[in-house]
Coordinates of C-alpha atoms in Angstrom, one line a residue:
M1 CA -21.0 -6.6 -4.5
I2 CA -18.9 -7.4 -1.4
I3 CA -18.8 -4.9 1.9
R4 CA -15.6 -6.2 4.0
N5 CA -13.6 -4.9 6.6
W6 CA -10.1 -4.8 7.4
R7 CA -10.2 -6.7 10.8
D8 CA -11.6 -9.7 9.0
S9 CA -8.4 -10.2 6.5
I10 CA -5.7 -11.5 7.6
P11 CA -2.2 -9.5 8.1
Y12 CA 1.0 -10.4 6.6
V13 CA 4.5 -8.7 6.4
G14 CA 4.8 -7.4 3.2
H15 CA 8.1 -5.4 1.1
Q16 CA 10.2 -6.3 4.0
S17 CA 8.7 -4.6 6.8
K18 CA 5.4 -3.4 6.8
I19 CA 2.2 -5.0 7.8
I20 CA -0.5 -5.6 5.2
W21 CA -4.3 -6.1 5.4
P22 CA -5.5 -7.3 2.0
I23 CA -9.0 -5.9 2.0
L24 CA -9.9 -6.7 -1.6
T25 CA -8.2 -8.3 -4.4
R26 CA -8.3 -9.0 -8.1
A27 CA -10.9 -11.6 -9.5
G28 CA -9.5 -14.6 -10.3
N29 CA -7.1 -14.5 -7.4
E30 CA -6.9 -18.2 -5.9
N31 CA -5.6 -16.8 -2.5
A32 CA -8.0 -14.8 -1.7
N33 CA -9.1 -15.1 1.8
P34 CA -12.8 -15.3 1.7
P35 CA -12.6 -16.3 -2.1
E36 CA -15.5 -13.6 -2.5
A37 CA -12.5 -10.5 -1.7
A38 CA -11.5 -11.5 -4.9
C39 CA -14.0 -9.3 -6.9
L40 CA -12.0 -6.2 -8.3
R41 CA -12.0 -6.2 -12.2
G42 CA -10.0 -3.3 -13.2
L43 CA -8.2 -2.7 -9.8
T44 CA -5.3 -5.5 -8.5
N45 CA -5.6 -4.3 -5.0
F46 CA -6.8 -2.2 -2.3
T47 CA -4.8 -2.9 0.8
R48 CA -4.4 -1.3 4.3
H49 CA -0.7 -1.2 5.1
V50 CA 1.2 0.3 8.6
V51 CA 4.3 1.0 8.7
Q52 CA 6.3 1.0 12.1
G53 CA 7.9 3.9 14.3
R54 CA 11.7 4.0 12.5
I55 CA 11.0 1.5 10.0
T56 CA 11.8 2.0 6.2
T57 CA 10.2 0.0 3.7
D58 CA 12.2 -1.8 0.7
Y59 CA 12.8 0.6 -2.3
H60 CA 11.1 -0.8 -5.1
D61 CA 9.1 -0.3 -8.6
H62 CA 6.3 -2.0 -10.4
K63 CA 6.4 -1.9 -13.8
D64 CA 3.1 -2.8 -14.8
K65 CA 1.4 -1.5 -11.9
E66 CA 0.3 2.2 -11.2
Q67 CA -0.4 3.1 -7.4
V68 CA -2.3 5.6 -4.9
Y69 CA -0.9 5.9 -1.8
Y70 CA -3.1 7.6 0.9
F71 CA -2.1 8.5 4.1
I72 CA -5.0 8.0 7.0
R73 CA -2.7 8.5 10.1
G74 CA 1.1 9.6 10.7
Q75 CA 3.6 11.5 9.1
G76 CA 7.0 10.5 7.6
K77 CA 8.9 10.6 4.1
M78 CA 8.6 8.9 0.3
L79 CA 11.7 8.5 -1.1
I80 CA 10.0 8.8 -4.7
D81 CA 12.5 8.5 -8.1
D82 CA 15.5 9.9 -5.8
Q83 CA 13.9 12.4 -4.2
V84 CA 12.2 13.0 -0.6
Y85 CA 9.0 14.4 0.0
P86 CA 7.4 14.6 3.0
V87 CA 3.6 13.0 3.6
T88 CA 0.9 13.2 6.5
A89 CA -2.5 11.8 6.9
G90 CA -4.5 13.4 4.1
D91 CA -2.0 13.2 1.3
A92 CA -2.8 11.5 -1.7
V93 CA 0.6 10.1 -3.4
H94 CA 0.2 9.0 -7.2
L95 CA 2.7 6.5 -8.8
P96 CA 2.9 5.7 -12.0
P97 CA 4.7 2.4 -13.2
L98 CA 8.4 2.3 -12.9
A99 CA 8.0 4.9 -10.6
K100 CA 10.8 4.1 -7.4
H101 CA 9.5 4.4 -4.1
Q102 CA 9.6 3.3 -0.3
V103 CA 7.9 4.9 3.0
I104 CA 9.9 6.2 5.3
N105 CA 9.1 6.5 8.8
D106 CA 11.4 8.4 10.6
G107 CA 9.4 9.1 14.1
E108 CA 8.0 6.9 16.6
D109 CA 4.3 6.8 15.8
E110 CA 3.2 4.5 13.5
I111 CA 2.3 5.6 9.8
E112 CA -1.3 4.4 8.3
Y113 CA -1.8 4.5 4.6
L114 CA -4.6 2.7 2.4
N115 CA -2.5 1.3 -1.0
I116 CA -5.0 1.2 -4.4
S117 CA -3.5 -0.6 -7.6
A118 CA -4.4 -0.7 -10.7
V119 CA -2.7 -2.8 -14.0
V120 CA -1.5 -0.6 -16.6
T121 CA -1.4 -1.9 -19.9
T122 CA 0.7 0.2 -22.8

């Protein structure tokens, strides 16, 4: 069992433009800091993301992961498989493997969300 606050993790820039705080990661991850944060057995990661105003993340997919984006602050759009959807605080977006996606912040305020990922084997 582990309790970890996002403020205790070291953020990095991922997908070319968003700030990511790795809170919990998959067991066996040698890069986990601190090592006890590598505790997840079924999930791949649990991260906090912030996209600053007027920033769009890269358009990408994951071949072996499903993800849930849970928006906790702000509003913007997501481009998913060439369709644009509005998103706002309180929305949960499920992305199955191979769903191309990006977050579009077309406003001035930050968009903040939690990302929960799990490996999917077929």
